[in-house]
Amino acid sequence: MTSLWLNNAEVPARLRLTPGSRFDTVVLGAGIVGLTTALLLAQRGREVAVIEAKRVGAGTTAASTAKVSLLQGTRAQTIARRHGIATLSRYVAANLDGFDWLLDFCAGRDLAVERVAAYTYAQNESEMSAVRAEFEATRSAGLPTDLVDDVDVPFPLHGAVRLREQAQLNPMAFLAALAAEVETQGGSIFESTRAQRLRHHDGRVVIDTEHGEVDANNVVVATGTPIFDRGGYFARVTAQRSYLAAFKVPGPVPEEMYISAGQPIRSLRRYPADDVLLVGGSGHEVGREDSAEAHVRDLLDWTGRWFPGAELLHRWSAQDYHPVGELPYVGPLVPGREEVLVATGFAKWGFTNGAAAALALAGRITGDAPKWADTLSAWRLGEVASLPAGARANATVARYLSTGWLHLLGADEHTIPPEGCGRVERHGLHPTAVSTVDGVTTEISAICPHLGGILHWNDAERTWDCPLHGSRFEPDGAVIEGPATHPLSPR
């Protein structure tokens, strides 16, 4: 279950953090947001360091389809409905600036980028209303989209909105070039160093990591969902997983980028270097499905139906965060405190949004934020319109918190799970997560250290996932991704 992009990726390993270090700015997370922000600051003469819990490319950026597009499924109509055309236009302007910066960076370093059209398409007649609404919203926001009804593809397509001259690339090649440029500009990158706590001391921000302290004037938290609970971002986004697979197909591979307007999502693109077809979708909220493997199987079966003879090369998954307010959150961790900034909530469109977020973050620190930055502000006016959606999302969290504990009342089976399986048991008063992977049976705490949710076994990826806010753990309890920052304790 390794991403196509990580297969034979040439990214050098970096050392872990040296305790007691001091920098002007520390960036947490070595994905597109973190590395781009670090590069922008380093280019402006700032002393900057990037701290990554694992390796460059270990997070969402290198697990994506790497579509660089201003046509983003049905996002335009959703944002317009919630916030109006004027706000949508500013959102598009932000993404256009991110798009231009990213492609300029790639062009300056001879990174391969393929310019192709992007399509939001209807899988059936009932989805055509969403396609038409997306066309109207994007045109109102100034994008030169058009409606088409005759596209030569082997899968069901009943019409689409098209935007020409979008882009697709190899995200690991992009991240590797970003990281190298950060270091060329004098920045530092530390890997295998997980940040665990943040505090203020003598006018500076101190970050406690698993290898000691580091302090800075400014901190940028670019970790998918912010790993620090101040600001309550874990309650303002919904964690979602989606699945991707790479195939060698006997016939021609569609050259453009496609994403369906309805569910289940089907996202397709071509990787020209190997003439490989990438298919993604079948997403769900983290930890809230009986079987994640069923979603993977659905994706593979769909591909086999419409691309007969397709040979599976790689399959993997990605985690994204959908904002309850529909717009990304880019700005202070808490209102009025500019020394700690965050970026989250890209709703699966992290390339243009991520580059735009970096432009806004670096601009806030250096005092020259883009004109559209307030549209993506973490604490913007008008969020009252998002209160009902936020209340619904957090009511669901409360339900999973209570039902997770209630289900333990009858969880007293103590047999060894079969290979590849896991379950939650009650050992006395202790909820215990028991799994067998590669012949090794492990017992660890089943309580998420973030806010006490009872974990759920992910049968597709053999991980323990939290249904509350999307924290994920290896079978041995090691943290995969937050908001949790500490491992599960052994039993």
CSV table of C-alpha atoms in Angstrom, one decimal:
chain,number,residue,atom,x,y,z
A,1,MET,CA,0.0,0.0,0.0
A,2,THR,CA,2.7,2.4,-1.0
A,3,SER,CA,2.0,5.5,-3.0
A,4,LEU,CA,3.1,5.6,-6.6
A,5,TRP,CA,4.9,8.8,-5.9
A,6,LEU,CA,7.0,7.2,-3.1
A,7,ASN,CA,8.1,4.4,-5.3
A,8,ASN,CA,11.8,5.1,-6.1
A,9,ALA,CA,11.5,8.7,-5.0
A,10,GLU,CA,14.9,10.4,-4.6
A,11,VAL,CA,14.6,12.4,-1.5
A,12,PRO,CA,17.7,12.5,0.9
A,13,ALA,CA,17.1,11.8,4.6
A,14,ARG,CA,17.7,14.7,7.0
A,15,LEU,CA,18.9,14.7,10.6
A,16,ARG,CA,16.6,15.0,13.6
A,17,LEU,CA,16.4,18.2,15.6
A,18,THR,CA,19.3,19.3,17.8
A,19,PRO,CA,17.7,20.4,21.2
A,20,GLY,CA,18.1,24.0,22.2
A,21,SER,CA,18.0,25.4,18.7
A,22,ARG,CA,16.6,28.9,18.1
A,23,PHE,CA,15.2,30.3,14.9
A,24,ASP,CA,13.3,33.3,13.7
A,25,THR,CA,10.5,31.1,12.4
A,26,VAL,CA,9.8,27.4,12.9
A,27,VAL,CA,7.5,25.6,10.5
A,28,LEU,CA,5.9,22.3,11.5
A,29,GLY,CA,5.2,20.0,8.6
A,30,ALA,CA,7.2,19.3,5.4
A,31,GLY,CA,4.3,19.2,2.9
A,32,ILE,CA,3.4,21.8,0.3
A,33,VAL,CA,2.3,24.4,2.8
A,34,GLY,CA,5.2,24.0,5.2
A,35,LEU,CA,8.0,23.9,2.6
A,36,THR,CA,6.6,26.7,0.5
A,37,THR,CA,6.1,28.9,3.5
A,38,ALA,CA,9.7,28.2,4.6
A,39,LEU,CA,11.1,28.9,1.2
A,40,LEU,CA,9.2,32.2,0.9
A,41,LEU,CA,10.5,33.3,4.3
A,42,ALA,CA,14.1,32.2,3.6
A,43,GLN,CA,14.0,34.1,0.3
A,44,ARG,CA,13.2,37.2,2.3
A,45,GLY,CA,16.1,36.7,4.6
A,46,ARG,CA,14.4,35.0,7.6
A,47,GLU,CA,16.1,32.4,9.6
A,48,VAL,CA,13.7,29.5,9.2
A,49,ALA,CA,13.6,25.8,10.2
A,50,VAL,CA,11.2,23.1,9.1
A,51,ILE,CA,10.4,20.3,11.6
A,52,GLU,CA,8.8,17.1,10.2
A,53,ALA,CA,7.5,14.2,12.3
A,54,LYS,CA,8.6,11.6,9.7
A,55,ARG,CA,10.1,12.3,6.3
A,56,VAL,CA,9.6,14.9,3.6
A,57,GLY,CA,6.6,13.6,1.7
A,58,ALA,CA,5.2,11.4,4.4
A,59,GLY,CA,1.9,13.3,4.6
A,60,THR,CA,-1.0,14.2,2.4
A,61,THR,CA,0.9,16.1,-0.4
A,62,ALA,CA,2.7,13.0,-1.6
A,63,ALA,CA,-0.4,10.8,-1.2
A,64,SER,CA,-2.6,13.1,-3.5
A,65,THR,CA,-3.4,12.8,-7.2
A,66,ALA,CA,-1.4,16.0,-7.6
A,67,LYS,CA,-4.0,17.8,-9.7
A,68,VAL,CA,-3.2,21.5,-9.9
A,69,SER,CA,-6.6,23.0,-10.9
A,70,LEU,CA,-8.8,26.0,-10.4
A,71,LEU,CA,-11.8,23.8,-11.4
A,72,GLN,CA,-12.3,21.8,-8.2
A,73,GLY,CA,-15.1,19.4,-8.5
A,74,THR,CA,-18.2,21.2,-7.1
A,75,ARG,CA,-16.4,23.6,-4.7
A,76,ALA,CA,-17.3,26.8,-6.6
A,77,GLN,CA,-21.1,26.3,-6.2
A,78,THR,CA,-20.7,25.2,-2.6
A,79,ILE,CA,-18.7,28.3,-1.7
A,80,ALA,CA,-21.0,30.6,-3.7
A,81,ARG,CA,-24.1,29.2,-1.9
A,82,ARG,CA,-22.5,29.7,1.5
A,83,HIS,CA,-20.6,33.0,1.0
A,84,GLY,CA,-21.7,34.6,-2.3
A,85,ILE,CA,-20.0,35.2,-5.6
A,86,ALA,CA,-17.8,38.1,-4.3
A,87,THR,CA,-16.2,35.7,-1.8
A,88,LEU,CA,-15.9,33.0,-4.4
A,89,SER,CA,-14.1,35.4,-6.7
A,90,ARG,CA,-11.5,36.2,-4.0
A,91,TYR,CA,-11.1,32.4,-3.3
A,92,VAL,CA,-10.4,31.9,-7.0
A,93,ALA,CA,-8.0,34.8,-7.0
A,94,ALA,CA,-6.1,33.2,-4.1
A,95,ASN,CA,-6.0,29.9,-5.9
A,96,LEU,CA,-4.8,31.5,-9.1
A,97,ASP,CA,-1.9,33.2,-7.3
A,98,GLY,CA,-1.1,29.8,-5.8
A,99,PHE,CA,-1.4,28.2,-9.2
A,100,ASP,CA,0.9,30.7,-10.8
A,101,TRP,CA,3.5,30.5,-8.0
A,102,LEU,CA,3.6,26.8,-8.2
A,103,LEU,CA,4.0,26.5,-12.0
A,104,ASP,CA,6.6,29.3,-12.0
A,105,PHE,CA,8.6,27.4,-9.4
A,106,CYS,CA,8.4,24.2,-11.5
A,107,ALA,CA,9.4,26.0,-14.7
A,108,GLY,CA,12.4,27.5,-13.0
A,109,ARG,CA,13.7,24.1,-11.9
A,110,ASP,CA,12.8,22.1,-15.0
A,111,LEU,CA,10.2,20.0,-13.1
A,112,ALA,CA,7.9,18.1,-15.5
A,113,VAL,CA,4.4,19.6,-15.5
A,114,GLU,CA,1.7,18.5,-18.0
A,115,ARG,CA,-0.9,21.1,-19.0
A,116,VAL,CA,-4.2,19.5,-19.6
A,117,ALA,CA,-7.9,20.3,-19.2
A,118,ALA,CA,-9.8,19.6,-16.0
A,119,TYR,CA,-13.4,18.2,-16.1
A,120,THR,CA,-16.1,18.0,-13.5
A,121,TYR,CA,-18.4,15.5,-15.0
A,122,ALA,CA,-21.8,13.9,-14.4
A,123,GLN,CA,-21.8,10.1,-13.9
A,124,ASN,CA,-25.5,10.1,-14.7
A,125,GLU,CA,-28.3,12.4,-15.7
A,126,SER,CA,-29.1,13.3,-12.1
A,127,GLU,CA,-25.7,14.9,-11.6
A,128,MET,CA,-26.1,17.3,-14.6
A,129,SER,CA,-27.8,19.9,-12.4
A,130,ALA,CA,-24.6,20.0,-10.3
A,131,VAL,CA,-22.5,20.3,-13.4
A,132,ARG,CA,-24.5,23.2,-14.7
A,133,ALA,CA,-24.4,24.9,-11.3
A,134,GLU,CA,-20.6,24.6,-11.3
A,135,PHE,CA,-20.4,26.1,-14.7
A,136,GLU,CA,-22.5,29.1,-13.7
A,137,ALA,CA,-20.6,29.6,-10.4
A,138,THR,CA,-17.1,29.4,-12.1
A,139,ARG,CA,-18.1,31.7,-14.9
A,140,SER,CA,-19.5,34.2,-12.4
A,141,ALA,CA,-16.1,34.1,-10.6
A,142,GLY,CA,-14.3,34.8,-13.8
A,143,LEU,CA,-13.0,31.4,-14.8
A,144,PRO,CA,-13.2,30.6,-18.6
A,145,THR,CA,-15.1,27.3,-18.2
A,146,ASP,CA,-17.4,25.8,-20.8
A,147,LEU,CA,-20.0,23.1,-20.9
A,148,VAL,CA,-19.4,20.0,-23.0
A,149,ASP,CA,-21.5,16.9,-23.6
A,150,ASP,CA,-19.4,14.8,-25.9
A,151,VAL,CA,-16.2,13.5,-24.3
A,152,ASP,CA,-14.4,10.4,-25.6
A,153,VAL,CA,-13.9,8.4,-22.4
A,154,PRO,CA,-14.6,4.7,-21.6
A,155,PHE,CA,-16.6,5.4,-18.4
A,156,PRO,CA,-20.1,6.9,-18.0
A,157,LEU,CA,-20.0,10.6,-18.7
A,158,HIS,CA,-23.3,12.5,-19.3
A,159,GLY,CA,-21.8,16.0,-19.7
A,160,ALA,CA,-19.2,18.1,-18.0
A,161,VAL,CA,-17.8,21.5,-17.2
A,162,ARG,CA,-14.3,22.0,-18.6
A,163,LEU,CA,-11.5,24.3,-17.8
A,164,ARG,CA,-8.5,24.2,-20.1
A,165,GLU,CA,-4.8,24.6,-19.3
A,166,GLN,CA,-4.7,23.2,-15.8
A,167,ALA,CA,-1.8,21.0,-14.7
A,168,GLN,CA,-0.7,17.8,-13.2
A,169,LEU,CA,2.7,16.8,-11.8
A,170,ASN,CA,4.7,14.4,-9.6
A,171,PRO,CA,4.3,15.6,-6.1
A,172,MET,CA,7.4,13.9,-4.7
A,173,ALA,CA,9.6,15.5,-7.3
A,174,PHE,CA,8.0,18.8,-6.5
A,175,LEU,CA,8.5,18.4,-2.7
A,176,ALA,CA,12.1,17.2,-3.2
A,177,ALA,CA,12.9,20.4,-5.2
A,178,LEU,CA,11.1,22.6,-2.6
A,179,ALA,CA,13.1,21.1,0.2
A,180,ALA,CA,16.4,21.4,-1.7
A,181,GLU,CA,15.6,25.1,-2.4
A,182,VAL,CA,14.8,25.8,1.2
A,183,GLU,CA,18.2,24.5,2.2
A,184,THR,CA,19.9,26.4,-0.7
A,185,GLN,CA,18.3,29.6,0.7
A,186,GLY,CA,19.8,29.0,4.2
A,187,GLY,CA,16.8,27.2,5.8
A,188,SER,CA,17.1,24.0,7.9
A,189,ILE,CA,15.0,20.9,7.7
A,190,PHE,CA,14.8,18.4,10.5
A,191,GLU,CA,13.1,15.0,10.1
A,192,SER,CA,12.0,12.3,12.5
A,193,THR,CA,11.1,14.9,15.1
A,194,ARG,CA,7.5,15.1,16.3
A,195,ALA,CA,6.3,18.3,17.9
A,196,GLN,CA,4.2,17.6,21.0
A,197,ARG,CA,3.5,20.8,22.9
A,198,LEU,CA,3.6,24.6,22.4
A,199,ARG,CA,4.0,27.2,25.0
A,200,HIS,CA,5.1,30.9,25.4
A,201,HIS,CA,8.2,31.9,27.4
A,202,ASP,CA,9.9,35.3,27.6
A,203,GLY,CA,8.3,36.7,24.5
A,204,ARG,CA,9.2,33.7,22.3
A,205,VAL,CA,7.3,30.5,21.4
A,206,VAL,CA,8.8,27.2,22.7
A,207,ILE,CA,8.0,23.9,21.0
A,208,ASP,CA,8.5,20.7,22.9
A,209,THR,CA,9.4,17.8,20.6
A,210,GLU,CA,10.3,14.2,21.3
A,211,HIS,CA,14.0,15.2,21.0
A,212,GLY,CA,13.9,18.4,23.1
A,213,GLU,CA,13.0,22.1,22.8
A,214,VAL,CA,13.2,24.6,20.0
A,215,ASP,CA,12.1,28.2,20.3
A,216,ALA,CA,11.2,30.9,17.7
A,217,ASN,CA,9.6,34.3,17.3
A,218,ASN,CA,7.0,32.8,14.9
A,219,VAL,CA,5.6,29.3,14.4
A,220,VAL,CA,3.7,28.0,11.4
A,221,VAL,CA,1.6,24.9,12.0
A,222,ALA,CA,1.3,23.1,8.7
A,223,THR,CA,0.3,19.6,9.9
A,224,GLY,CA,-2.9,18.9,8.0
A,225,THR,CA,-5.1,19.6,11.0
A,226,PRO,CA,-3.4,21.8,13.6
A,227,ILE,CA,-1.8,19.6,16.3
A,228,PHE,CA,-2.4,22.1,19.1
A,229,ASP,CA,-5.9,22.4,20.5
A,230,ARG,CA,-6.0,26.1,21.1
A,231,GLY,CA,-8.4,27.6,18.6
A,232,GLY,CA,-10.4,24.3,18.4
A,233,TYR,CA,-9.6,23.6,14.8
A,234,PHE,CA,-10.2,19.9,15.4
A,235,ALA,CA,-13.9,20.9,15.9
A,236,ARG,CA,-13.9,23.1,12.7
A,237,VAL,CA,-12.8,20.5,10.2
A,238,THR,CA,-13.9,16.9,9.4
A,239,ALA,CA,-11.2,14.4,8.7
A,240,GLN,CA,-11.8,12.4,5.5
A,241,ARG,CA,-10.0,9.5,3.9
A,242,SER,CA,-10.0,8.7,0.2
A,243,TYR,CA,-8.3,5.9,-1.8
A,244,LEU,CA,-6.1,6.0,-4.8
A,245,ALA,CA,-4.7,3.3,-7.1
A,246,ALA,CA,-2.4,3.3,-10.1
A,247,PHE,CA,-3.0,0.9,-13.0
A,248,LYS,CA,-1.4,-0.2,-16.2
A,249,VAL,CA,-4.2,-0.5,-18.8
A,250,PRO,CA,-4.1,-2.2,-22.2
A,251,GLY,CA,-5.9,0.6,-24.0
A,252,PRO,CA,-5.4,4.3,-24.2
A,253,VAL,CA,-5.4,6.3,-21.0
A,254,PRO,CA,-7.5,9.4,-20.8
A,255,GLU,CA,-5.1,12.4,-21.0
A,256,GLU,CA,-7.2,15.0,-19.1
A,257,MET,CA,-8.1,15.2,-15.5
A,258,TYR,CA,-11.6,14.2,-14.4
A,259,ILE,CA,-13.6,14.3,-11.1
A,260,SER,CA,-17.3,13.4,-10.7
A,261,ALA,CA,-19.9,15.8,-9.6
A,262,GLY,CA,-21.6,13.3,-7.3
A,263,GLN,CA,-21.0,10.3,-5.0
A,264,PRO,CA,-19.2,8.0,-5.0
A,265,ILE,CA,-16.4,10.3,-6.2
A,266,ARG,CA,-14.4,9.1,-9.1
A,267,SER,CA,-11.2,11.1,-9.8
A,268,LEU,CA,-9.0,10.2,-12.8
A,269,ARG,CA,-5.7,11.4,-14.3
A,270,ARG,CA,-2.8,10.1,-16.3
A,271,TYR,CA,0.8,10.0,-15.1
A,272,PRO,CA,2.6,10.5,-18.4
A,273,ALA,CA,6.0,9.4,-17.3
A,274,ASP,CA,4.9,5.7,-17.2
A,275,ASP,CA,1.6,6.1,-19.1
A,276,VAL,CA,-0.2,5.0,-15.9
A,277,LEU,CA,-3.9,5.6,-15.0
A,278,LEU,CA,-4.6,7.0,-11.5
A,279,VAL,CA,-8.1,6.5,-10.1
A,280,GLY,CA,-9.2,7.9,-6.8
A,281,GLY,CA,-12.3,8.4,-4.7
A,282,SER,CA,-14.6,6.3,-2.6
A,283,GLY,CA,-13.9,8.5,0.4
A,284,HIS,CA,-15.4,8.4,3.9
A,285,GLU,CA,-15.0,10.1,7.3
A,286,VAL,CA,-12.1,8.7,9.3
A,287,GLY,CA,-12.9,5.9,11.7
A,288,ARG,CA,-16.7,5.9,10.9
A,289,GLU,CA,-17.0,3.0,8.5
A,290,ASP,CA,-17.5,-0.7,9.4
A,291,SER,CA,-15.1,-1.6,6.5
A,292,ALA,CA,-12.7,0.7,4.8
A,293,GLU,CA,-11.6,-2.2,2.6
A,294,ALA,CA,-15.1,-2.2,1.1
A,295,HIS,CA,-14.5,1.3,-0.2
A,296,VAL,CA,-11.2,0.2,-1.7
A,297,ARG,CA,-12.8,-2.8,-3.3
A,298,ASP,CA,-15.5,-0.5,-4.8
A,299,LEU,CA,-12.9,1.7,-6.4
A,300,LEU,CA,-11.0,-1.3,-7.8
A,301,ASP,CA,-14.2,-2.9,-9.1
A,302,TRP,CA,-15.2,0.3,-10.9
A,303,THR,CA,-11.8,0.5,-12.6
A,304,GLY,CA,-12.0,-3.1,-13.7
A,305,ARG,CA,-15.5,-2.6,-15.1
A,306,TRP,CA,-14.6,0.4,-17.3
A,307,PHE,CA,-11.0,-0.4,-18.0
A,308,PRO,CA,-11.0,-4.1,-18.7
A,309,GLY,CA,-7.6,-5.8,-18.2
A,310,ALA,CA,-6.3,-3.0,-15.9
A,311,GLU,CA,-3.3,-4.2,-13.9
A,312,LEU,CA,-3.1,-2.8,-10.3
A,313,LEU,CA,0.4,-1.4,-9.7
A,314,HIS,CA,0.0,0.6,-6.5
A,315,ARG,CA,-2.8,1.4,-4.0
A,316,TRP,CA,-2.7,3.9,-1.2
A,317,SER,CA,-4.8,6.5,0.6
A,318,ALA,CA,-4.8,10.1,1.7
A,319,GLN,CA,-6.3,12.1,4.5
A,320,ASP,CA,-7.8,15.5,4.0
A,321,TYR,CA,-9.8,18.0,6.1
A,322,HIS,CA,-13.1,19.6,5.1
A,323,PRO,CA,-13.8,22.9,6.8
A,324,VAL,CA,-17.3,23.4,8.3
A,325,GLY,CA,-17.2,26.9,6.9
A,326,GLU,CA,-16.3,25.7,3.4
A,327,LEU,CA,-13.3,28.0,3.0
A,328,PRO,CA,-9.8,27.2,4.2
A,329,TYR,CA,-8.6,28.5,7.6
A,330,VAL,CA,-5.3,30.4,7.2
A,331,GLY,CA,-4.1,32.7,10.0
A,332,PRO,CA,-3.6,32.9,13.8
A,333,LEU,CA,-4.0,29.8,15.9
A,334,VAL,CA,-6.0,32.0,18.3
A,335,PRO,CA,-7.5,35.4,17.5
A,336,GLY,CA,-5.2,38.4,17.9
A,337,ARG,CA,-2.0,36.4,18.4
A,338,GLU,CA,0.1,36.5,15.2
A,339,GLU,CA,3.1,34.6,16.5
A,340,VAL,CA,1.5,31.2,15.9
A,341,LEU,CA,-0.2,30.7,12.5
A,342,VAL,CA,-2.0,27.7,11.0
A,343,ALA,CA,-3.4,26.5,7.7
A,344,THR,CA,-6.0,23.8,7.3
A,345,GLY,CA,-9.2,22.9,5.6
A,346,PHE,CA,-8.3,22.6,1.9
A,347,ALA,CA,-11.1,20.1,1.2
A,348,LYS,CA,-8.9,17.8,-1.0
A,349,TRP,CA,-7.6,20.7,-3.2
A,350,GLY,CA,-4.3,21.2,-1.5
A,351,PHE,CA,-2.0,22.2,-4.3
A,352,THR,CA,-3.4,25.5,-5.3
A,353,ASN,CA,-4.9,26.1,-1.8
A,354,GLY,CA,-1.6,25.1,-0.2
A,355,ALA,CA,0.5,27.4,-2.3
A,356,ALA,CA,-2.0,30.2,-1.7
A,357,ALA,CA,-1.9,29.5,2.1
A,358,ALA,CA,1.9,29.7,2.1
A,359,LEU,CA,1.7,33.1,0.3
A,360,ALA,CA,-0.7,34.3,2.9
A,361,LEU,CA,1.3,32.9,5.9
A,362,ALA,CA,4.6,34.3,4.7
A,363,GLY,CA,2.9,37.6,4.0
A,364,ARG,CA,1.4,37.9,7.5
A,365,ILE,CA,4.8,37.3,9.0
A,366,THR,CA,6.6,39.8,6.8
A,367,GLY,CA,3.8,42.4,6.7
A,368,ASP,CA,2.8,42.2,3.0
A,369,ALA,CA,-0.1,39.7,2.9
A,370,PRO,CA,-2.0,39.4,-0.4
A,371,LYS,CA,-5.2,41.4,-0.8
A,372,TRP,CA,-7.3,38.2,-0.7
A,373,ALA,CA,-5.7,36.9,2.5
A,374,ASP,CA,-8.7,37.9,4.7
A,375,THR,CA,-11.0,35.7,2.6
A,376,LEU,CA,-9.1,32.7,3.9
A,377,SER,CA,-8.6,34.1,7.4
A,378,ALA,CA,-8.8,31.6,10.2
A,379,TRP,CA,-11.0,34.0,12.2
A,380,ARG,CA,-13.0,35.8,9.5
A,381,LEU,CA,-16.3,37.7,9.8
A,382,GLY,CA,-19.3,35.8,8.6
A,383,GLU,CA,-18.4,32.5,10.2
A,384,VAL,CA,-21.8,32.7,12.0
A,385,ALA,CA,-23.2,31.2,8.8
A,386,SER,CA,-21.1,28.1,9.5
A,387,LEU,CA,-22.5,27.6,13.0
A,388,PRO,CA,-25.2,25.1,12.0
A,389,ALA,CA,-22.7,23.0,10.0
A,390,GLY,CA,-20.3,23.1,12.9
A,391,ALA,CA,-23.0,22.1,15.4
A,392,ARG,CA,-24.0,19.1,13.2
A,393,ALA,CA,-20.4,18.0,12.9
A,394,ASN,CA,-19.7,18.2,16.6
A,395,ALA,CA,-23.0,16.5,17.5
A,396,THR,CA,-21.8,13.6,15.4
A,397,VAL,CA,-18.5,13.7,17.3
A,398,ALA,CA,-20.3,13.5,20.6
A,399,ARG,CA,-22.4,10.6,19.3
A,400,TYR,CA,-19.3,8.6,18.3
A,401,LEU,CA,-17.7,9.4,21.7
A,402,SER,CA,-20.6,8.1,23.6
A,403,THR,CA,-21.4,5.0,21.5
A,404,GLY,CA,-17.7,4.0,21.4
A,405,TRP,CA,-17.7,3.7,25.2
A,406,LEU,CA,-21.2,2.1,25.3
A,407,HIS,CA,-20.2,-0.6,22.9
A,408,LEU,CA,-17.5,-1.7,25.3
A,409,LEU,CA,-20.1,-2.9,27.8
A,410,GLY,CA,-20.4,-6.1,25.8
A,411,ALA,CA,-16.8,-6.3,24.4
A,412,ASP,CA,-15.4,-9.2,26.4
A,413,GLU,CA,-14.0,-11.5,23.7
A,414,HIS,CA,-10.4,-12.3,24.3
A,415,THR,CA,-9.4,-14.6,21.5
A,416,ILE,CA,-6.5,-13.7,19.2
A,417,PRO,CA,-7.7,-11.9,16.1
A,418,PRO,CA,-7.0,-13.5,12.7
A,419,GLU,CA,-4.2,-12.1,10.5
A,420,GLY,CA,-4.9,-8.5,9.4
A,421,CYS,CA,-7.7,-8.1,11.8
A,422,GLY,CA,-8.2,-6.0,15.0
A,423,ARG,CA,-11.0,-5.3,17.5
A,424,VAL,CA,-11.5,-3.4,20.7
A,425,GLU,CA,-12.0,-5.5,23.9
A,426,ARG,CA,-12.6,-4.6,27.6
A,427,HIS,CA,-9.9,-5.9,29.9
A,428,GLY,CA,-11.3,-5.1,33.3
A,429,LEU,CA,-11.9,-1.4,33.1
A,430,HIS,CA,-9.4,-0.8,30.3
A,431,PRO,CA,-10.5,-0.5,26.6
A,432,THR,CA,-7.9,-2.5,24.8
A,433,ALA,CA,-7.1,-2.5,21.0
A,434,VAL,CA,-6.0,-6.0,20.0
A,435,SER,CA,-4.7,-6.7,16.4
A,436,THR,CA,-2.7,-9.3,14.5
A,437,VAL,CA,-0.4,-8.0,11.7
A,438,ASP,CA,2.4,-9.9,10.1
A,439,GLY,CA,1.9,-12.7,12.6
A,440,VAL,CA,2.4,-10.4,15.6
A,441,THR,CA,-0.5,-9.8,18.0
A,442,THR,CA,-0.3,-6.5,19.9
A,443,GLU,CA,-2.4,-5.1,22.7
A,444,ILE,CA,-2.5,-1.4,23.3
A,445,SER,CA,-4.8,1.2,24.8
A,446,ALA,CA,-7.9,1.7,22.7
A,447,ILE,CA,-8.4,5.3,23.9
A,448,CYS,CA,-7.2,8.1,21.6
A,449,PRO,CA,-4.9,10.4,23.7
A,450,HIS,CA,-6.4,13.5,22.0
A,451,LEU,CA,-9.9,13.6,23.5
A,452,GLY,CA,-10.6,10.1,24.6
A,453,GLY,CA,-12.4,8.6,21.7
A,454,ILE,CA,-12.5,4.8,21.3
A,455,LEU,CA,-10.5,3.7,18.3
A,456,HIS,CA,-11.8,1.8,15.3
A,457,TRP,CA,-9.9,-0.8,13.3
A,458,ASN,CA,-9.2,0.2,9.6
A,459,ASP,CA,-9.2,-3.1,7.7
A,460,ALA,CA,-7.9,-1.5,4.5
A,461,GLU,CA,-4.7,0.0,6.0
A,462,ARG,CA,-4.4,-2.0,9.2
A,463,THR,CA,-4.4,1.0,11.5
A,464,TRP,CA,-6.3,2.3,14.5
A,465,ASP,CA,-8.4,5.3,13.5
A,466,CYS,CA,-10.2,7.7,15.8
A,467,PRO,CA,-13.8,8.6,14.7
A,468,LEU,CA,-13.8,11.8,16.6
A,469,HIS,CA,-11.2,14.0,14.9
A,470,GLY,CA,-9.2,11.7,12.6
A,471,SER,CA,-6.1,10.7,14.6
A,472,ARG,CA,-4.5,7.5,13.3
A,473,PHE,CA,-2.1,5.0,14.8
A,474,GLU,CA,0.0,2.0,13.8
A,475,PRO,CA,-0.8,-1.4,15.2
A,476,ASP,CA,1.9,-0.9,17.8
A,477,GLY,CA,0.4,2.5,18.8
A,478,ALA,CA,2.8,4.9,17.0
A,479,VAL,CA,1.2,8.1,15.8
A,480,ILE,CA,0.6,8.3,12.1
A,481,GLU,CA,-1.2,11.6,12.0
A,482,GLY,CA,-2.8,14.0,14.5
A,483,PRO,CA,-4.3,15.9,16.1
A,484,ALA,CA,-2.9,13.4,18.6
A,485,THR,CA,0.8,13.9,19.3
A,486,HIS,CA,1.5,11.0,21.7
A,487,PRO,CA,1.4,7.2,21.0
A,488,LEU,CA,-1.0,4.7,22.4
A,489,SER,CA,0.2,3.1,25.6
A,490,PRO,CA,0.9,-0.7,25.6
A,491,ARG,CA,-1.3,-3.1,27.6
